Tab-separated table of C-alpha atoms and ligand atoms in Angstrom:
chain	number	residue	atom	x	y	z
A	486	MET	CA	108.705	115.120	97.322
A	487	ALA	CA	109.267	112.391	99.975
A	488	ILE	CA	107.342	109.101	99.742
A	489	LYS	CA	105.483	108.729	102.919
A	490	VAL	CA	103.919	105.678	104.413
A	491	HIS	CA	100.953	106.319	106.878
A	492	GLY	CA	101.058	103.573	109.343
A	493	ILE	CA	103.575	101.582	111.990
A	494	ALA	CA	105.862	99.074	111.103
A	495	LEU	CA	104.606	96.471	113.708
A	496	SER	CA	101.691	95.645	111.143
A	497	THR	CA	102.318	93.460	108.381
A	498	CYS	CA	100.360	95.294	105.504
A	499	THR	CA	102.481	98.405	106.399
A	500	GLY	CA	105.432	95.935	106.645
A	501	ARG	CA	104.749	94.895	102.977
A	502	VAL	CA	105.321	98.326	101.776
A	503	LEU	CA	108.112	98.446	103.533
A	504	LEU	CA	109.905	95.936	102.150
A	505	CYS	CA	109.613	96.670	99.443
A	506	LEU	CA	110.740	100.277	99.804
A	507	LEU	CA	113.700	98.622	101.527
A	508	GLU	CA	114.727	96.077	98.450
A	509	LYS	CA	114.652	99.254	96.242
A	510	GLY	CA	116.700	101.030	98.368
A	511	LEU	CA	114.432	104.155	97.963
A	512	GLU	CA	114.170	107.299	100.831
A	513	TYR	CA	111.106	107.028	102.676
A	514	GLU	CA	109.569	108.797	105.244
A	515	ILE	CA	107.083	106.731	107.822
A	516	VAL	CA	104.036	109.275	108.815
A	517	PRO	CA	103.065	107.083	112.682
A	518	LEU	CA	99.349	106.841	113.271
A	519	ASP	CA	97.925	107.543	116.866
A	520	LEU	CA	95.742	104.025	116.299
A	521	ALA	CA	94.785	104.222	120.240
A	522	ASN	CA	93.115	107.247	119.706
A	523	SER	CA	91.576	105.634	115.892
A	524	ALA	CA	93.478	108.260	114.239
A	525	HIS	CA	92.918	105.870	111.145
A	526	LYS	CA	89.143	105.906	111.675
A	527	LYS	CA	88.710	109.539	111.704
A	528	GLN	CA	89.582	112.465	108.874
A	529	PRO	CA	91.855	113.675	107.494
A	530	TYR	CA	93.263	110.192	107.074
A	531	LEU	CA	89.954	108.538	105.662
A	532	SER	CA	90.608	110.634	102.663
A	533	LEU	CA	93.747	108.729	102.304
A	534	ASN	CA	92.703	105.349	103.192
A	535	PRO	CA	88.379	105.396	102.846
A	536	PHE	CA	88.424	101.953	104.904
A	537	GLY	CA	90.019	103.264	107.749
A	538	GLN	CA	92.998	100.911	107.574
A	539	ILE	CA	96.538	101.036	107.490
A	540	PRO	CA	98.765	101.799	105.482
A	541	ALA	CA	98.180	104.331	103.193
A	542	PHE	CA	101.131	105.845	100.818
A	543	GLU	CA	101.768	108.905	99.085
A	544	ASP	CA	104.554	109.929	96.729
A	545	GLY	CA	104.524	113.498	95.164
A	546	ASP	CA	100.556	113.767	93.966
A	547	VAL	CA	99.821	110.130	93.860
A	548	GLN	CA	97.711	108.777	96.641
A	549	ILE	CA	97.067	105.005	97.102
A	550	PHE	CA	95.910	102.218	99.895
A	551	GLU	CA	95.967	98.766	99.531
A	552	SER	CA	99.605	97.507	100.215
A	553	ARG	CA	99.837	95.000	97.237
A	554	ALA	CA	98.516	97.682	94.814
A	555	ILE	CA	101.559	100.232	96.665
A	556	THR	CA	104.249	97.638	95.906
A	557	LYS	CA	103.221	96.783	92.543
A	558	TYR	CA	103.024	100.695	91.901
A	559	LEU	CA	107.018	100.830	93.403
A	560	SER	CA	107.967	98.178	91.308
A	561	ARG	CA	106.499	99.457	88.279
A	562	LYS	CA	107.275	103.226	88.362
A	563	TYR	CA	110.804	102.708	89.842
A	564	LYS	CA	111.495	99.338	87.683
A	565	ASP	CA	115.013	100.303	86.714
A	566	THR	CA	116.140	101.209	90.673
A	567	GLY	CA	117.557	98.134	92.408
A	568	ILE	CA	116.246	94.764	91.947
A	569	ASP	CA	113.378	93.711	89.702
A	570	LEU	CA	110.483	92.689	91.589
A	571	LEU	CA	108.063	91.918	89.028
A	572	GLY	CA	109.836	89.697	86.232
A	573	SER	CA	109.655	91.978	83.592
A	574	SER	CA	111.833	90.428	81.283
A	575	SER	CA	108.776	88.461	80.084
A	576	LEU	CA	105.503	88.367	79.637
A	577	THR	CA	105.018	84.518	80.829
A	578	GLU	CA	107.335	85.760	83.905
A	579	THR	CA	105.229	89.004	84.359
A	580	THR	CA	102.072	86.847	84.775
A	581	ILE	CA	103.493	84.299	87.079
A	582	VAL	CA	104.663	86.560	89.402
A	583	ASP	CA	100.896	87.920	88.820
A	584	THR	CA	99.329	84.211	89.986
A	585	TRP	CA	101.665	83.654	92.877
A	586	MET	CA	100.865	87.154	93.980
A	587	GLU	CA	96.995	86.429	93.755
A	588	VAL	CA	97.688	82.915	95.805
A	589	GLU	CA	99.477	85.204	98.228
A	590	SER	CA	96.750	86.981	98.570
A	591	HIS	CA	93.787	84.475	98.434
A	592	GLN	CA	94.968	81.256	99.276
A	593	TYR	CA	97.981	82.302	102.343
A	594	ASN	CA	96.676	85.124	103.532
A	595	VAL	CA	93.488	84.007	104.780
A	596	PRO	CA	94.427	81.686	107.263
A	597	MET	CA	97.659	83.330	108.255
A	598	GLN	CA	95.756	86.412	108.996
A	599	LYS	CA	93.629	85.020	111.458
A	600	ILE	CA	96.605	82.644	113.060
A	601	ILE	CA	98.333	85.675	113.565
A	602	ARG	CA	95.583	87.266	115.399
A	603	GLN	CA	95.340	84.454	117.418
A	604	MET	CA	98.866	83.938	118.138
A	605	ILE	CA	100.447	87.287	118.454
A	606	VAL	CA	97.857	90.369	118.104
A	607	ASN	CA	95.359	89.008	121.084
A	608	PRO	CA	98.092	87.968	123.320
A	609	ALA	CA	99.504	91.885	122.935
A	610	TYR	CA	96.516	93.444	123.939
A	611	GLY	CA	95.692	90.357	126.980
A	612	ILE	CA	93.183	89.026	124.884
A	613	ALA	CA	93.326	85.023	125.105
A	614	SER	CA	93.825	82.893	121.589
A	615	ASP	CA	90.800	80.651	120.463
A	616	GLU	CA	92.890	76.906	120.076
A	617	LYS	CA	90.070	76.074	118.046
A	618	ILE	CA	90.338	78.762	115.444
A	619	ILE	CA	94.007	78.181	115.182
A	620	GLU	CA	93.768	74.572	114.857
A	621	GLU	CA	91.791	74.879	112.333
A	622	GLU	CA	93.575	77.720	110.146
A	623	LEU	CA	96.544	76.045	110.633
A	624	GLU	CA	95.115	72.874	108.831
A	625	LYS	CA	93.859	74.811	106.046
A	626	LEU	CA	97.530	76.689	106.412
A	627	GLY	CA	98.873	73.523	105.884
A	628	LYS	CA	97.046	72.713	102.800
A	629	VAL	CA	98.195	75.803	100.960
A	630	LEU	CA	101.786	74.791	102.255
A	631	ASP	CA	102.238	71.710	100.627
A	632	VAL	CA	101.081	73.050	97.398
A	633	TYR	CA	103.863	75.792	98.090
A	634	GLU	CA	106.190	72.802	98.521
A	635	GLU	CA	105.610	71.036	95.344
A	636	ARG	CA	106.189	74.224	93.580
A	637	LEU	CA	109.526	75.224	95.307
A	638	SER	CA	110.913	71.960	94.473
A	639	LYS	CA	110.754	73.002	90.871
A	640	CYS	CA	112.551	76.451	91.080
A	641	LYS	CA	113.843	78.459	93.766
A	642	TYR	CA	111.163	80.924	94.348
A	643	LEU	CA	107.391	80.963	93.899
A	644	ALA	CA	107.453	82.771	90.159
A	645	GLY	CA	110.832	80.781	89.234
A	646	ASP	CA	114.626	81.094	89.893
A	647	PHE	CA	114.351	84.684	90.415
A	648	TYR	CA	112.880	86.828	93.920
A	649	SER	CA	109.717	88.894	92.949
A	650	LEU	CA	106.900	90.569	94.528
A	651	ALA	CA	105.177	87.028	95.078
A	652	ASP	CA	107.933	85.866	97.298
A	653	LEU	CA	108.003	89.619	99.266
A	654	HIS	CA	104.214	89.686	99.581
A	655	HIS	CA	104.763	86.625	102.228
A	656	VAL	CA	107.822	87.969	104.590
A	657	PRO	CA	105.606	90.270	107.302
A	658	TYR	CA	103.428	87.496	108.224
A	659	LEU	CA	106.012	84.978	108.033
A	660	VAL	CA	108.535	87.093	110.595
A	661	TYR	CA	105.928	86.693	113.075
A	662	PHE	CA	104.947	83.187	112.518
A	663	MET	CA	108.111	82.063	112.947
A	664	ARG	CA	108.565	83.448	116.451
A	665	THR	CA	105.214	81.302	117.602
A	666	LEU	CA	105.659	77.200	118.569
A	667	LYS	CA	103.929	76.414	115.385
A	668	SER	CA	107.206	77.244	113.345
A	669	SER	CA	107.358	73.435	112.201
A	670	VAL	CA	104.817	74.336	109.617
A	671	ILE	CA	107.606	75.780	107.618
A	672	THR	CA	110.651	74.139	108.998
A	673	SER	CA	108.926	70.279	108.171
A	674	ARG	CA	108.423	70.955	104.395
A	675	PRO	CA	112.310	71.040	103.176
A	676	HIS	CA	111.530	73.055	100.257
A	677	VAL	CA	109.129	75.536	101.942
A	678	ASN	CA	111.696	76.285	104.838
A	679	ALA	CA	114.626	76.385	102.604
A	680	TRP	CA	112.826	79.180	100.636
A	681	TRP	CA	112.138	80.816	103.720
A	682	LYS	CA	115.416	80.770	104.873
A	683	ASP	CA	116.493	82.676	101.572
A	684	ILE	CA	113.625	84.994	101.381
A	685	SER	CA	114.475	85.678	105.496
A	686	SER	CA	118.189	86.650	105.159
A	687	ARG	CA	118.182	89.108	102.097
A	688	PRO	CA	119.190	92.300	104.121
A	689	ALA	CA	116.158	94.166	103.842
A	690	SER	CA	113.701	91.411	105.173
A	691	VAL	CA	116.488	91.603	108.257
A	692	LYS	CA	116.243	95.063	108.505
A	693	LEU	CA	112.341	94.911	108.212
A	694	ALA	CA	112.217	91.957	111.082
A	695	GLU	CA	114.245	94.157	113.544
A	696	SER	CA	111.369	96.617	113.040
A	697	MET	CA	108.859	93.977	114.023
A	698	ARG	CA	109.244	93.522	117.789
A	699	ILE	CA	105.730	93.986	119.241
B	369	GS8	C1	94.617	95.443	104.606
B	369	GS8	C2	94.554	96.406	105.507
B	369	GS8	C3	94.262	96.076	106.987
B	369	GS8	O1	93.669	95.121	107.289
B	369	GS8	C4	95.948	95.847	102.987
B	369	GS8	O2	96.589	97.291	102.891
B	369	GS8	O3	96.812	95.288	102.434
B	369	GS8	N1	94.007	94.702	102.550
B	369	GS8	C5	94.440	95.906	103.090
B	369	GS8	N2	95.185	96.327	108.072
B	369	GS8	C6	95.061	96.191	109.351
B	369	GS8	C7	96.382	96.365	109.673
B	369	GS8	S1	97.170	94.854	108.993
B	369	GS8	O4	98.351	94.527	109.885
B	369	GS8	C8	94.099	97.827	109.872
B	369	GS8	O5	94.385	98.802	109.609
B	369	GS8	N3	93.637	97.465	111.106
B	369	GS8	C9	92.814	97.898	111.664
B	369	GS8	C10	91.914	97.931	111.746
B	369	GS8	O6	91.274	97.470	110.828
B	369	GS8	O7	90.869	99.238	112.551
């Protein structure tokens, strides 16, 4: 049975799953949701994601929500299809991938999500951006990226000299962020900038970015 992703490509969390599928070269079907009519807050969708958020995922009998859990599932189940995204060659590498996935989720994602809401999502809905929130969150993001700059001066990718889910998870928000007037937060940090240039030019990332045009 085909892999089904319930969501929309414009959503960064859905994009995280789509990017993993593209990297793995797996066939999938996007099942669009009528978000304007709150289809994600009602049954039958709530039986796929009880929190009423996108994405949700089906692979045969397996049903999962939480985008990062879905990418981990795909990377483990389809370990031998396409690129290894887990640093599977040793426990140490796997653990470093896990560490930087946690960093993405708990350090980078927090300010980034608020910035993208203010700079991309709100304007798309005709809602004014809050400059104070943007400035506060950019300062927090800058501190996180200073740690990345140091890390990426020592290795090409976050978990080492190999591309992994730790890098992949960053891509969707950065696609939107790099289209804002604040992209110098990335380009002014040479190692972060080189990392972004590399991971954004992967064919799968280019394809995802094309589908993220608001
Ligand atoms: C977050 C899902 C989420 O925030 C994940 O899957 O990674 N931790 C979860 N989804 C957003 C869209 S993200 O672009 C969403 O569903 N927003 C609509 C809503 O909350 O009503």
